mmCIF file of N, CA and C and ligand atoms in Angstrom:
data_model
loop_
_atom_site.group_PDB
_atom_site.id
_atom_site.type_symbol
_atom_site.label_atom_id
_atom_site.label_comp_id
_atom_site.label_asym_id
_atom_site.label_seq_id
_atom_site.Cartn_x
_atom_site.Cartn_y
_atom_site.Cartn_z
ATOM 1 N N MET A 1 -12.382 135.874 93.483
ATOM 2 C CA MET A 1 -12.887 137.203 93.816
ATOM 3 C C MET A 1 -13.082 137.314 95.327
ATOM 4 N N SER A 2 -12.604 138.404 95.907
ATOM 5 C CA SER A 2 -12.753 138.553 97.348
ATOM 6 C C SER A 2 -13.379 139.908 97.657
ATOM 7 N N ASP A 3 -13.986 139.992 98.838
ATOM 8 C CA ASP A 3 -14.650 141.232 99.215
ATOM 9 C C ASP A 3 -13.628 142.319 99.552
ATOM 10 N N THR A 4 -13.974 143.528 99.208
ATOM 11 C CA THR A 4 -13.165 144.687 99.565
ATOM 12 C C THR A 4 -14.092 145.686 100.251
ATOM 13 N N ILE A 5 -13.541 146.823 100.594
ATOM 14 C CA ILE A 5 -14.345 147.882 101.205
ATOM 15 C C ILE A 5 -15.485 148.314 100.271
ATOM 16 N N PHE A 6 -15.288 148.163 98.955
ATOM 17 C CA PHE A 6 -16.340 148.578 98.020
ATOM 18 C C PHE A 6 -17.549 147.643 98.095
ATOM 19 N N THR A 7 -17.330 146.359 98.393
ATOM 20 C CA THR A 7 -18.460 145.438 98.592
ATOM 21 C C THR A 7 -19.323 145.928 99.748
ATOM 22 N N LYS A 8 -18.666 146.365 100.801
ATOM 23 C CA LYS A 8 -19.396 146.862 101.984
ATOM 24 C C LYS A 8 -20.110 148.178 101.679
ATOM 25 N N ILE A 9 -19.501 149.010 100.832
ATOM 26 C CA ILE A 9 -20.155 150.271 100.439
ATOM 27 C C ILE A 9 -21.406 149.979 99.612
ATOM 28 N N ILE A 10 -21.297 149.044 98.659
ATOM 29 C CA ILE A 10 -22.471 148.678 97.847
ATOM 30 C C ILE A 10 -23.590 148.165 98.750
ATOM 31 N N ALA A 11 -23.234 147.363 99.733
ATOM 32 C CA ALA A 11 -24.235 146.769 100.630
ATOM 33 C C ALA A 11 -24.808 147.796 101.615
ATOM 34 N N GLY A 12 -24.162 148.948 101.729
ATOM 35 C CA GLY A 12 -24.607 149.964 102.688
ATOM 36 C C GLY A 12 -24.069 149.724 104.088
ATOM 37 N N ASP A 13 -23.156 148.757 104.229
ATOM 38 C CA ASP A 13 -22.571 148.488 105.545
ATOM 39 C C ASP A 13 -21.556 149.557 105.941
ATOM 40 N N ILE A 14 -20.992 150.214 104.934
ATOM 41 C CA ILE A 14 -20.124 151.369 105.165
ATOM 42 C C ILE A 14 -20.770 152.541 104.425
ATOM 43 N N PRO A 15 -20.934 153.682 105.090
ATOM 44 C CA PRO A 15 -21.628 154.792 104.431
ATOM 45 C C PRO A 15 -20.820 155.386 103.275
ATOM 46 N N SER A 16 -21.538 155.909 102.294
ATOM 47 C CA SER A 16 -20.879 156.632 101.200
ATOM 48 C C SER A 16 -21.838 157.698 100.702
ATOM 49 N N HIS A 17 -21.310 158.630 99.945
ATOM 50 C CA HIS A 17 -22.146 159.636 99.285
ATOM 51 C C HIS A 17 -22.507 159.088 97.911
ATOM 52 N N LYS A 18 -23.618 158.359 97.858
ATOM 53 C CA LYS A 18 -24.041 157.699 96.617
ATOM 54 C C LYS A 18 -24.570 158.723 95.634
ATOM 55 N N VAL A 19 -24.196 158.561 94.361
ATOM 56 C CA VAL A 19 -24.748 159.440 93.321
ATOM 57 C C VAL A 19 -25.567 158.664 92.292
ATOM 58 N N TYR A 20 -25.383 157.336 92.236
ATOM 59 C CA TYR A 20 -26.103 156.546 91.209
ATOM 60 C C TYR A 20 -26.100 155.077 91.620
ATOM 61 N N GLU A 21 -27.223 154.397 91.282
ATOM 62 C CA GLU A 21 -27.260 152.945 91.470
ATOM 63 C C GLU A 21 -28.251 152.344 90.492
ATOM 64 N N ASP A 22 -27.860 151.238 89.847
ATOM 65 C CA ASP A 22 -28.822 150.405 89.131
ATOM 66 C C ASP A 22 -28.516 148.959 89.495
ATOM 67 N N ASP A 23 -29.068 148.004 88.762
ATOM 68 C CA ASP A 23 -28.887 146.614 89.215
ATOM 69 C C ASP A 23 -27.451 146.112 89.086
ATOM 70 N N LYS A 24 -26.633 146.767 88.255
ATOM 71 C CA LYS A 24 -25.255 146.291 88.060
ATOM 72 C C LYS A 24 -24.173 147.303 88.410
ATOM 73 N N VAL A 25 -24.560 148.543 88.633
ATOM 74 C CA VAL A 25 -23.573 149.629 88.789
ATOM 75 C C VAL A 25 -23.885 150.450 90.035
ATOM 76 N N PHE A 26 -22.826 150.947 90.673
ATOM 77 C CA PHE A 26 -22.951 151.811 91.852
ATOM 78 C C PHE A 26 -21.927 152.935 91.685
ATOM 79 N N ALA A 27 -22.273 154.150 92.086
ATOM 80 C CA ALA A 27 -21.322 155.264 91.985
ATOM 81 C C ALA A 27 -21.448 156.152 93.219
ATOM 82 N N PHE A 28 -20.296 156.652 93.671
ATOM 83 C CA PHE A 28 -20.255 157.424 94.919
ATOM 84 C C PHE A 28 -19.032 158.332 94.914
ATOM 85 N N LEU A 29 -19.050 159.327 95.792
ATOM 86 C CA LEU A 29 -17.927 160.264 95.854
ATOM 87 C C LEU A 29 -16.706 159.604 96.483
ATOM 88 N N ASP A 30 -15.538 159.876 95.905
ATOM 89 C CA ASP A 30 -14.274 159.397 96.474
ATOM 90 C C ASP A 30 -14.025 160.094 97.815
ATOM 91 N N ILE A 31 -13.573 159.322 98.803
ATOM 92 C CA ILE A 31 -13.371 159.864 100.152
ATOM 93 C C ILE A 31 -12.161 160.803 100.230
ATOM 94 N N ASN A 32 -11.230 160.652 99.277
ATOM 95 C CA ASN A 32 -10.053 161.536 99.209
ATOM 96 C C ASN A 32 -9.981 162.167 97.817
ATOM 97 N N PRO A 33 -10.868 163.121 97.545
ATOM 98 C CA PRO A 33 -10.994 163.636 96.169
ATOM 99 C C PRO A 33 -9.780 164.441 95.710
ATOM 100 N N LEU A 34 -9.448 164.262 94.424
ATOM 101 C CA LEU A 34 -8.413 165.103 93.814
ATOM 102 C C LEU A 34 -8.982 166.466 93.446
ATOM 103 N N SER A 35 -10.290 166.519 93.298
ATOM 104 C CA SER A 35 -10.985 167.787 93.024
ATOM 105 C C SER A 35 -12.442 167.574 93.417
ATOM 106 N N PRO A 36 -13.195 168.659 93.644
ATOM 107 C CA PRO A 36 -14.605 168.503 94.014
ATOM 108 C C PRO A 36 -15.371 167.745 92.922
ATOM 109 N N GLY A 37 -16.143 166.754 93.344
ATOM 110 C CA GLY A 37 -16.921 165.952 92.389
ATOM 111 C C GLY A 37 -16.232 164.667 91.965
ATOM 112 N N HIS A 38 -15.013 164.430 92.471
ATOM 113 C CA HIS A 38 -14.289 163.183 92.165
ATOM 114 C C HIS A 38 -15.178 161.993 92.547
ATOM 115 N N THR A 39 -15.561 161.225 91.543
ATOM 116 C CA THR A 39 -16.569 160.170 91.706
ATOM 117 C C THR A 39 -15.993 158.823 91.289
ATOM 118 N N LEU A 40 -16.391 157.780 91.991
ATOM 119 C CA LEU A 40 -15.996 156.410 91.636
ATOM 120 C C LEU A 40 -17.214 155.681 91.097
ATOM 121 N N VAL A 41 -17.050 155.056 89.928
ATOM 122 C CA VAL A 41 -18.117 154.273 89.299
ATOM 123 C C VAL A 41 -17.663 152.821 89.301
ATOM 124 N N ILE A 42 -18.445 151.950 89.932
ATOM 125 C CA ILE A 42 -17.996 150.568 90.108
ATOM 126 C C ILE A 42 -19.097 149.589 89.686
ATOM 127 N N PRO A 43 -18.681 148.413 89.173
ATOM 128 C CA PRO A 43 -19.667 147.352 88.964
ATOM 129 C C PRO A 43 -20.006 146.730 90.317
ATOM 130 N N LYS A 44 -21.219 146.224 90.455
ATOM 131 C CA LYS A 44 -21.528 145.495 91.690
ATOM 132 C C LYS A 44 -20.788 144.152 91.721
ATOM 133 N N GLU A 45 -20.501 143.617 90.550
ATOM 134 C CA GLU A 45 -19.704 142.382 90.464
ATOM 135 C C GLU A 45 -18.311 142.653 91.046
ATOM 136 N N PRO A 46 -17.855 141.802 91.983
ATOM 137 C CA PRO A 46 -16.590 142.102 92.664
ATOM 138 C C PRO A 46 -15.351 141.638 91.892
ATOM 139 N N ALA A 47 -15.239 142.025 90.621
ATOM 140 C CA ALA A 47 -14.048 141.680 89.829
ATOM 141 C C ALA A 47 -12.882 142.549 90.286
ATOM 142 N N LYS A 48 -11.682 141.924 90.336
ATOM 143 C CA LYS A 48 -10.522 142.680 90.827
ATOM 144 C C LYS A 48 -10.040 143.702 89.806
ATOM 145 N N THR A 49 -9.991 143.291 88.546
ATOM 146 C CA THR A 49 -9.454 144.164 87.493
ATOM 147 C C THR A 49 -10.360 144.097 86.266
ATOM 148 N N LEU A 50 -10.209 145.083 85.400
ATOM 149 C CA LEU A 50 -11.130 145.234 84.264
ATOM 150 C C LEU A 50 -11.117 144.022 83.338
ATOM 151 N N ASP A 51 -9.945 143.418 83.187
ATOM 152 C CA ASP A 51 -9.798 142.311 82.233
ATOM 153 C C ASP A 51 -10.565 141.064 82.651
ATOM 154 N N VAL A 52 -11.010 140.980 83.906
ATOM 155 C CA VAL A 52 -11.784 139.802 84.336
ATOM 156 C C VAL A 52 -13.250 140.163 84.609
ATOM 157 N N LEU A 53 -13.660 141.356 84.215
ATOM 158 C CA LEU A 53 -15.055 141.768 84.410
ATOM 159 C C LEU A 53 -15.937 141.121 83.337
ATOM 160 N N SER A 54 -17.123 140.671 83.725
ATOM 161 C CA SER A 54 -18.033 140.022 82.768
ATOM 162 C C SER A 54 -18.494 141.006 81.702
ATOM 163 N N ASP A 55 -18.914 140.462 80.562
ATOM 164 C CA ASP A 55 -19.451 141.312 79.490
ATOM 165 C C ASP A 55 -20.678 142.085 79.973
ATOM 166 N N GLU A 56 -21.503 141.446 80.798
ATOM 167 C CA GLU A 56 -22.742 142.088 81.263
ATOM 168 C C GLU A 56 -22.416 143.315 82.123
ATOM 169 N N SER A 57 -21.495 143.151 83.071
ATOM 170 C CA SER A 57 -21.118 144.290 83.913
ATOM 171 C C SER A 57 -20.375 145.351 83.102
ATOM 172 N N SER A 58 -19.546 144.907 82.156
ATOM 173 C CA SER A 58 -18.808 145.862 81.311
ATOM 174 C C SER A 58 -19.773 146.720 80.520
ATOM 175 N N ALA A 59 -20.804 146.088 79.972
ATOM 176 C CA ALA A 59 -21.797 146.832 79.187
ATOM 177 C C ALA A 59 -22.544 147.826 80.076
ATOM 178 N N ALA A 60 -22.871 147.386 81.291
ATOM 179 C CA ALA A 60 -23.607 148.263 82.214
ATOM 180 C C ALA A 60 -22.749 149.469 82.613
ATOM 181 N N ILE A 61 -21.465 149.226 82.854
ATOM 182 C CA ILE A 61 -20.548 150.331 83.175
ATOM 183 C C ILE A 61 -20.433 151.274 81.977
ATOM 184 N N GLY A 62 -20.324 150.700 80.787
ATOM 185 C CA GLY A 62 -20.193 151.516 79.573
ATOM 186 C C GLY A 62 -21.395 152.415 79.368
ATOM 187 N N ARG A 63 -22.556 151.938 79.751
ATOM 188 C CA ARG A 63 -23.782 152.741 79.616
ATOM 189 C C ARG A 63 -23.827 153.843 80.677
ATOM 190 N N ALA A 64 -23.430 153.494 81.898
ATOM 191 C CA ALA A 64 -23.581 154.430 83.015
ATOM 192 C C ALA A 64 -22.498 155.517 83.035
ATOM 193 N N LEU A 65 -21.289 155.163 82.628
ATOM 194 C CA LEU A 65 -20.147 156.076 82.828
ATOM 195 C C LEU A 65 -20.344 157.448 82.162
ATOM 196 N N PRO A 66 -20.737 157.499 80.878
ATOM 197 C CA PRO A 66 -20.933 158.835 80.281
ATOM 198 C C PRO A 66 -22.071 159.607 80.929
ATOM 199 N N ARG A 67 -23.116 158.895 81.356
ATOM 200 C CA ARG A 67 -24.236 159.586 82.010
ATOM 201 C C ARG A 67 -23.794 160.224 83.319
ATOM 202 N N ILE A 68 -23.019 159.470 84.090
ATOM 203 C CA ILE A 68 -22.552 160.000 85.376
ATOM 204 C C ILE A 68 -21.539 161.122 85.143
ATOM 205 N N ALA A 69 -20.703 160.968 84.117
ATOM 206 C CA ALA A 69 -19.751 162.047 83.782
ATOM 207 C C ALA A 69 -20.501 163.332 83.452
ATOM 208 N N ARG A 70 -21.579 163.223 82.676
ATOM 209 C CA ARG A 70 -22.370 164.422 82.345
ATOM 210 C C ARG A 70 -22.942 165.059 83.608
ATOM 211 N N ALA A 71 -23.385 164.220 84.544
ATOM 212 C CA ALA A 71 -23.964 164.739 85.788
ATOM 213 C C ALA A 71 -22.899 165.418 86.646
ATOM 214 N N VAL A 72 -21.709 164.826 86.690
ATOM 215 C CA VAL A 72 -20.606 165.452 87.445
ATOM 216 C C VAL A 72 -20.269 166.809 86.823
ATOM 217 N N MET A 73 -20.237 166.863 85.490
ATOM 218 C CA MET A 73 -19.972 168.144 84.816
ATOM 219 C C MET A 73 -21.033 169.174 85.184
ATOM 220 N N ALA A 74 -22.291 168.767 85.139
ATOM 221 C CA ALA A 74 -23.383 169.701 85.420
ATOM 222 C C ALA A 74 -23.326 170.183 86.866
ATOM 223 N N ALA A 75 -23.028 169.268 87.773
ATOM 224 C CA ALA A 75 -23.060 169.610 89.198
ATOM 225 C C ALA A 75 -21.865 170.447 89.628
ATOM 226 N N THR A 76 -20.723 170.228 88.980
ATOM 227 C CA THR A 76 -19.507 170.939 89.400
ATOM 228 C C THR A 76 -19.227 172.156 88.524
ATOM 229 N N GLY A 77 -19.844 172.204 87.341
ATOM 230 C CA GLY A 77 -19.600 173.318 86.420
ATOM 231 C C GLY A 77 -18.343 173.140 85.594
ATOM 232 N N THR A 78 -17.693 171.973 85.707
ATOM 233 C CA THR A 78 -16.485 171.778 84.906
ATOM 234 C C THR A 78 -16.853 171.340 83.495
ATOM 235 N N ASP A 79 -15.996 171.690 82.525
ATOM 236 C CA ASP A 79 -16.199 171.175 81.169
ATOM 237 C C ASP A 79 -15.058 170.233 80.789
ATOM 238 N N GLN A 80 -14.185 169.915 81.788
ATOM 239 C CA GLN A 80 -13.048 169.040 81.506
ATOM 240 C C GLN A 80 -12.844 168.077 82.666
ATOM 241 N N TYR A 81 -12.458 166.871 82.336
ATOM 242 C CA TYR A 81 -12.295 165.859 83.381
ATOM 243 C C TYR A 81 -11.476 164.699 82.829
ATOM 244 N N ASN A 82 -10.927 163.898 83.744
ATOM 245 C CA ASN A 82 -10.235 162.664 83.371
ATOM 246 C C ASN A 82 -11.020 161.461 83.861
ATOM 247 N N ILE A 83 -10.962 160.380 83.080
ATOM 248 C CA ILE A 83 -11.401 159.063 83.534
ATOM 249 C C ILE A 83 -10.129 158.270 83.810
ATOM 250 N N LEU A 84 -10.010 157.740 85.028
ATOM 251 C CA LEU A 84 -8.824 156.964 85.404
ATOM 252 C C LEU A 84 -9.278 155.589 85.870
ATOM 253 N N GLN A 85 -8.573 154.571 85.426
ATOM 254 C CA GLN A 85 -8.961 153.208 85.803
ATOM 255 C C GLN A 85 -7.677 152.407 85.990
ATOM 256 N N ASN A 86 -7.340 152.086 87.238
ATOM 257 C CA ASN A 86 -6.070 151.444 87.578
ATOM 258 C C ASN A 86 -6.247 149.941 87.771
ATOM 259 N N ASN A 87 -5.294 149.174 87.259
ATOM 260 C CA ASN A 87 -5.345 147.711 87.378
ATOM 261 C C ASN A 87 -4.009 147.179 87.875
ATOM 262 N N GLY A 88 -3.982 146.739 89.131
ATOM 263 C CA GLY A 88 -2.760 146.178 89.703
ATOM 264 C C GLY A 88 -2.007 147.196 90.536
ATOM 265 N N PRO A 89 -1.288 146.706 91.558
ATOM 266 C CA PRO A 89 -0.612 147.615 92.491
ATOM 267 C C PRO A 89 0.441 148.503 91.835
ATOM 268 N N ARG A 90 1.179 147.975 90.854
ATOM 269 C CA ARG A 90 2.184 148.831 90.195
ATOM 270 C C ARG A 90 1.520 149.891 89.325
ATOM 271 N N ALA A 91 0.256 149.651 88.984
ATOM 272 C CA ALA A 91 -0.526 150.628 88.211
ATOM 273 C C ALA A 91 -1.388 151.486 89.136
ATOM 274 N N HIS A 92 -0.983 151.554 90.406
ATOM 275 C CA HIS A 92 -1.622 152.451 91.388
ATOM 276 C C HIS A 92 -3.004 152.005 91.831
ATOM 277 N N GLN A 93 -3.330 150.714 91.648
ATOM 278 C CA GLN A 93 -4.615 150.249 92.178
ATOM 279 C C GLN A 93 -4.454 149.950 93.661
ATOM 280 N N ALA A 94 -5.310 150.551 94.483
ATOM 281 C CA ALA A 94 -5.257 150.338 95.931
ATOM 282 C C ALA A 94 -6.426 149.503 96.420
ATOM 283 N N VAL A 95 -7.568 149.606 95.752
ATOM 284 C CA VAL A 95 -8.746 148.814 96.132
ATOM 285 C C VAL A 95 -9.007 147.817 95.010
ATOM 286 N N PHE A 96 -8.994 146.523 95.352
ATOM 287 C CA PHE A 96 -9.024 145.484 94.324
ATOM 288 C C PHE A 96 -10.453 145.065 93.988
ATOM 289 N N HIS A 97 -11.179 146.060 93.541
ATOM 290 C CA HIS A 97 -12.532 145.922 93.004
ATOM 291 C C HIS A 97 -12.577 146.968 91.886
ATOM 292 N N VAL A 98 -12.865 146.516 90.658
ATOM 293 C CA VAL A 98 -12.822 147.432 89.498
ATOM 294 C C VAL A 98 -13.515 148.760 89.805
ATOM 295 N N HIS A 99 -12.851 149.857 89.471
ATOM 296 C CA HIS A 99 -13.487 151.161 89.622
ATOM 297 C C HIS A 99 -12.943 152.142 88.596
ATOM 298 N N PHE A 100 -13.829 153.011 88.150
ATOM 299 C CA PHE A 100 -13.478 154.099 87.245
ATOM 300 C C PHE A 100 -13.569 155.407 88.026
ATOM 301 N N HIS A 101 -12.497 156.164 88.023
ATOM 302 C CA HIS A 101 -12.515 157.500 88.619
ATOM 303 C C HIS A 101 -13.024 158.489 87.569
ATOM 304 N N ILE A 102 -13.951 159.359 87.961
ATOM 305 C CA ILE A 102 -14.277 160.554 87.166
ATOM 306 C C ILE A 102 -13.712 161.722 87.954
ATOM 307 N N ILE A 103 -12.721 162.409 87.372
ATOM 308 C CA ILE A 103 -11.981 163.434 88.122
ATOM 309 C C ILE A 103 -12.088 164.773 87.396
ATOM 310 N N PRO A 104 -12.944 165.666 87.916
ATOM 311 C CA PRO A 104 -13.059 166.981 87.282
ATOM 312 C C PRO A 104 -11.730 167.732 87.301
ATOM 313 N N LYS A 105 -11.453 168.453 86.236
ATOM 314 C CA LYS A 105 -10.280 169.346 86.186
ATOM 315 C C LYS A 105 -10.798 170.766 86.366
ATOM 316 N N THR A 106 -10.345 171.407 87.429
ATOM 317 C CA THR A 106 -10.876 172.750 87.716
ATOM 318 C C THR A 106 -10.088 173.809 86.952
ATOM 319 N N ASP A 107 -10.668 175.017 86.891
ATOM 320 C CA ASP A 107 -9.963 176.149 86.269
ATOM 321 C C ASP A 107 -8.635 176.395 86.967
ATOM 322 N N GLY A 108 -8.630 176.162 88.294
ATOM 323 C CA GLY A 108 -7.414 176.388 89.071
ATOM 324 C C GLY A 108 -6.367 175.301 88.877
ATOM 325 N N GLY A 109 -6.710 174.236 88.172
ATOM 326 C CA GLY A 109 -5.735 173.189 87.855
ATOM 327 C C GLY A 109 -5.802 171.973 88.751
ATOM 328 N N SER A 110 -6.719 171.973 89.762
ATOM 329 C CA SER A 110 -6.778 170.756 90.574
ATOM 330 C C SER A 110 -7.484 169.662 89.791
ATOM 331 N N GLY A 111 -7.198 168.434 90.192
ATOM 332 C CA GLY A 111 -7.674 167.266 89.458
ATOM 333 C C GLY A 111 -6.538 166.278 89.322
ATOM 334 N N LEU A 112 -6.547 165.509 88.268
ATOM 335 C CA LEU A 112 -5.518 164.480 88.069
ATOM 336 C C LEU A 112 -4.248 165.094 87.486
ATOM 337 N N GLY A 113 -3.108 164.803 88.111
ATOM 338 C CA GLY A 113 -1.814 165.153 87.527
ATOM 339 C C GLY A 113 -1.277 163.927 86.811
ATOM 340 N N VAL A 114 -0.791 164.101 85.605
ATOM 341 C CA VAL A 114 -0.334 162.952 84.818
ATOM 342 C C VAL A 114 1.146 163.109 84.488
ATOM 343 N N GLY A 115 1.948 162.113 84.885
ATOM 344 C CA GLY A 115 3.358 162.069 84.485
ATOM 345 C C GLY A 115 3.475 161.213 83.229
ATOM 346 N N TRP A 116 3.497 161.835 82.084
ATOM 347 C CA TRP A 116 3.381 161.127 80.800
ATOM 348 C C TRP A 116 4.692 161.294 80.059
ATOM 349 N N LYS A 117 5.450 160.203 79.919
ATOM 350 C CA LYS A 117 6.748 160.299 79.244
ATOM 351 C C LYS A 117 6.708 159.456 77.976
ATOM 352 N N PRO A 118 6.242 159.998 76.874
ATOM 353 C CA PRO A 118 6.025 159.188 75.676
ATOM 354 C C PRO A 118 7.318 158.763 75.002
ATOM 355 N N GLY A 119 7.287 157.571 74.377
ATOM 356 C CA GLY A 119 8.390 157.103 73.543
ATOM 357 C C GLY A 119 8.011 157.285 72.086
ATOM 358 N N ASN A 120 8.734 156.554 71.200
ATOM 359 C CA ASN A 120 8.412 156.575 69.774
ATOM 360 C C ASN A 120 8.080 155.155 69.335
ATOM 361 N N LEU A 121 7.019 154.997 68.575
ATOM 362 C CA LEU A 121 6.635 153.663 68.118
ATOM 363 C C LEU A 121 7.429 153.309 66.865
ATOM 364 N N ASP A 122 8.267 152.264 66.982
ATOM 365 C CA ASP A 122 8.986 151.743 65.823
ATOM 366 C C ASP A 122 7.986 150.996 64.931
ATOM 367 N N SER A 123 7.995 151.265 63.633
ATOM 368 C CA SER A 123 6.925 150.724 62.780
ATOM 369 C C SER A 123 7.031 149.208 62.615
ATOM 370 N N VAL A 124 8.248 148.661 62.604
ATOM 371 C CA VAL A 124 8.383 147.200 62.475
ATOM 372 C C VAL A 124 7.908 146.519 63.760
ATOM 373 N N GLU A 125 8.411 147.009 64.903
ATOM 374 C CA GLU A 125 7.960 146.445 66.184
ATOM 375 C C GLU A 125 6.467 146.669 66.377
ATOM 376 N N GLY A 126 5.975 147.837 65.938
ATOM 377 C CA GLY A 126 4.551 148.146 66.065
ATOM 378 C C GLY A 126 3.687 147.180 65.278
ATOM 379 N N SER A 127 4.132 146.814 64.074
ATOM 380 C CA SER A 127 3.355 145.868 63.253
ATOM 381 C C SER A 127 3.259 144.525 63.950
ATOM 382 N N ALA A 128 4.391 144.047 64.491
ATOM 383 C CA ALA A 128 4.406 142.738 65.155
ATOM 384 C C ALA A 128 3.559 142.770 66.428
ATOM 385 N N LEU A 129 3.687 143.851 67.168
ATOM 386 C CA LEU A 129 2.948 143.968 68.432
ATOM 387 C C LEU A 129 1.446 144.068 68.185
ATOM 388 N N ALA A 130 1.060 144.879 67.197
ATOM 389 C CA ALA A 130 -0.371 145.014 66.871
ATOM 390 C C ALA A 130 -0.949 143.669 66.461
ATOM 391 N N LEU A 131 -0.158 142.895 65.710
ATOM 392 C CA LEU A 131 -0.625 141.572 65.281
ATOM 393 C C LEU A 131 -0.806 140.648 66.481
ATOM 394 N N ARG A 132 0.173 140.671 67.419
ATOM 395 C CA ARG A 132 0.063 139.805 68.604
ATOM 396 C C ARG A 132 -1.163 140.159 69.424
ATOM 397 N N ILE A 133 -1.414 141.473 69.579
ATOM 398 C CA ILE A 133 -2.592 141.893 70.345
ATOM 399 C C ILE A 133 -3.864 141.492 69.607
ATOM 400 N N ALA A 134 -3.911 141.757 68.312
ATOM 401 C CA ALA A 134 -5.113 141.434 67.530
ATOM 402 C C ALA A 134 -5.416 139.945 67.621
ATOM 403 N N GLU A 135 -4.359 139.116 67.546
ATOM 404 C CA GLU A 135 -4.566 137.659 67.576
ATOM 405 C C GLU A 135 -4.973 137.170 68.962
ATOM 406 N N ALA A 136 -4.657 137.963 70.000
ATOM 407 C CA ALA A 136 -4.985 137.548 71.373
ATOM 408 C C ALA A 136 -6.397 137.954 71.781
ATOM 409 N N ILE A 137 -7.047 138.776 70.965
ATOM 410 C CA ILE A 137 -8.403 139.227 71.324
ATOM 411 C C ILE A 137 -9.386 138.072 71.135
ATOM 412 N N THR A 138 -10.116 137.793 72.213
ATOM 413 C CA THR A 138 -11.107 136.718 72.163
ATOM 414 C C THR A 138 -12.492 137.298 72.321
ATOM 415 N N ASN A 139 -13.485 136.543 71.940
ATOM 416 C CA ASN A 139 -14.856 137.051 72.057
ATOM 417 C C ASN A 139 -15.465 136.699 73.392
HETATM 418 P P1 LIG B 201 -7.210 153.300 93.214
HETATM 419 O O1 LIG B 201 -5.873 153.862 93.590
HETATM 420 O O2 LIG B 201 -7.398 151.872 93.674
HETATM 421 O O3 LIG B 201 -7.508 153.480 91.743
HETATM 422 O O4 LIG B 201 -8.276 154.223 93.954
HETATM 423 C C1 LIG B 201 -9.017 153.819 95.059
HETATM 424 C C2 LIG B 201 -9.818 155.026 95.486
HETATM 425 O O5 LIG B 201 -10.771 154.596 96.456
HETATM 426 C C3 LIG B 201 -8.990 156.130 96.135
HETATM 427 O O6 LIG B 201 -9.128 157.324 95.373
HETATM 428 C C4 LIG B 201 -9.565 156.260 97.535
HETATM 429 O O7 LIG B 201 -9.638 157.582 97.998
HETATM 430 C C5 LIG B 201 -10.942 155.629 97.383
HETATM 431 N N1 LIG B 201 -11.433 155.010 98.607
HETATM 432 C C6 LIG B 201 -10.783 154.095 99.358
HETATM 433 N N2 LIG B 201 -11.532 153.741 100.424
HETATM 434 C C7 LIG B 201 -12.686 154.445 100.323
HETATM 435 C C8 LIG B 201 -13.854 154.509 101.137
HETATM 436 O O8 LIG B 201 -13.987 153.843 102.164
HETATM 437 N N3 LIG B 201 -14.841 155.347 100.735
HETATM 438 C C9 LIG B 201 -14.734 156.105 99.595
HETATM 439 N N4 LIG B 201 -15.770 156.900 99.274
HETATM 440 N N5 LIG B 201 -13.636 156.069 98.799
HETATM 441 C C10 LIG B 201 -12.621 155.251 99.169
#
């Protein structure tokens, strides 16, 4: 685990517009918002990607995220929003410290644009794949 700009933001060494903090979670406005109220929710633990985040920090994020989403909705007046969480450079992760984006979708359409090109799930391949994933889940 290595320090990123988010470590410095948590420490207050780099200023941010903080909206929430507890012992495990920090949240602040994104410096380049896709829409007003675009907020980043991060664990204080400096894990690079979600799959290596501790259970304790994961639980704390899970508790805080809906609360902060409700507050963003109340403050911006939006009733629709996306949660985005990128892992790895090919998946558009630019800062290697786990973060969840809360991105309000405005009436005018600003917010997250999604290029979604769905395929079709083959049932035989799907059965094998679901089994491989299920067997790989650890506690
Ligand atoms: P990613 O592409 O890694 O999911 O998103 C990283 C986000 O962090 C971007 O939306 C970017 O605007 C935001 N960001 C990067 N540096 C800073 C910063 O110094 N301050 C704030 N508030 N946001 C930042």
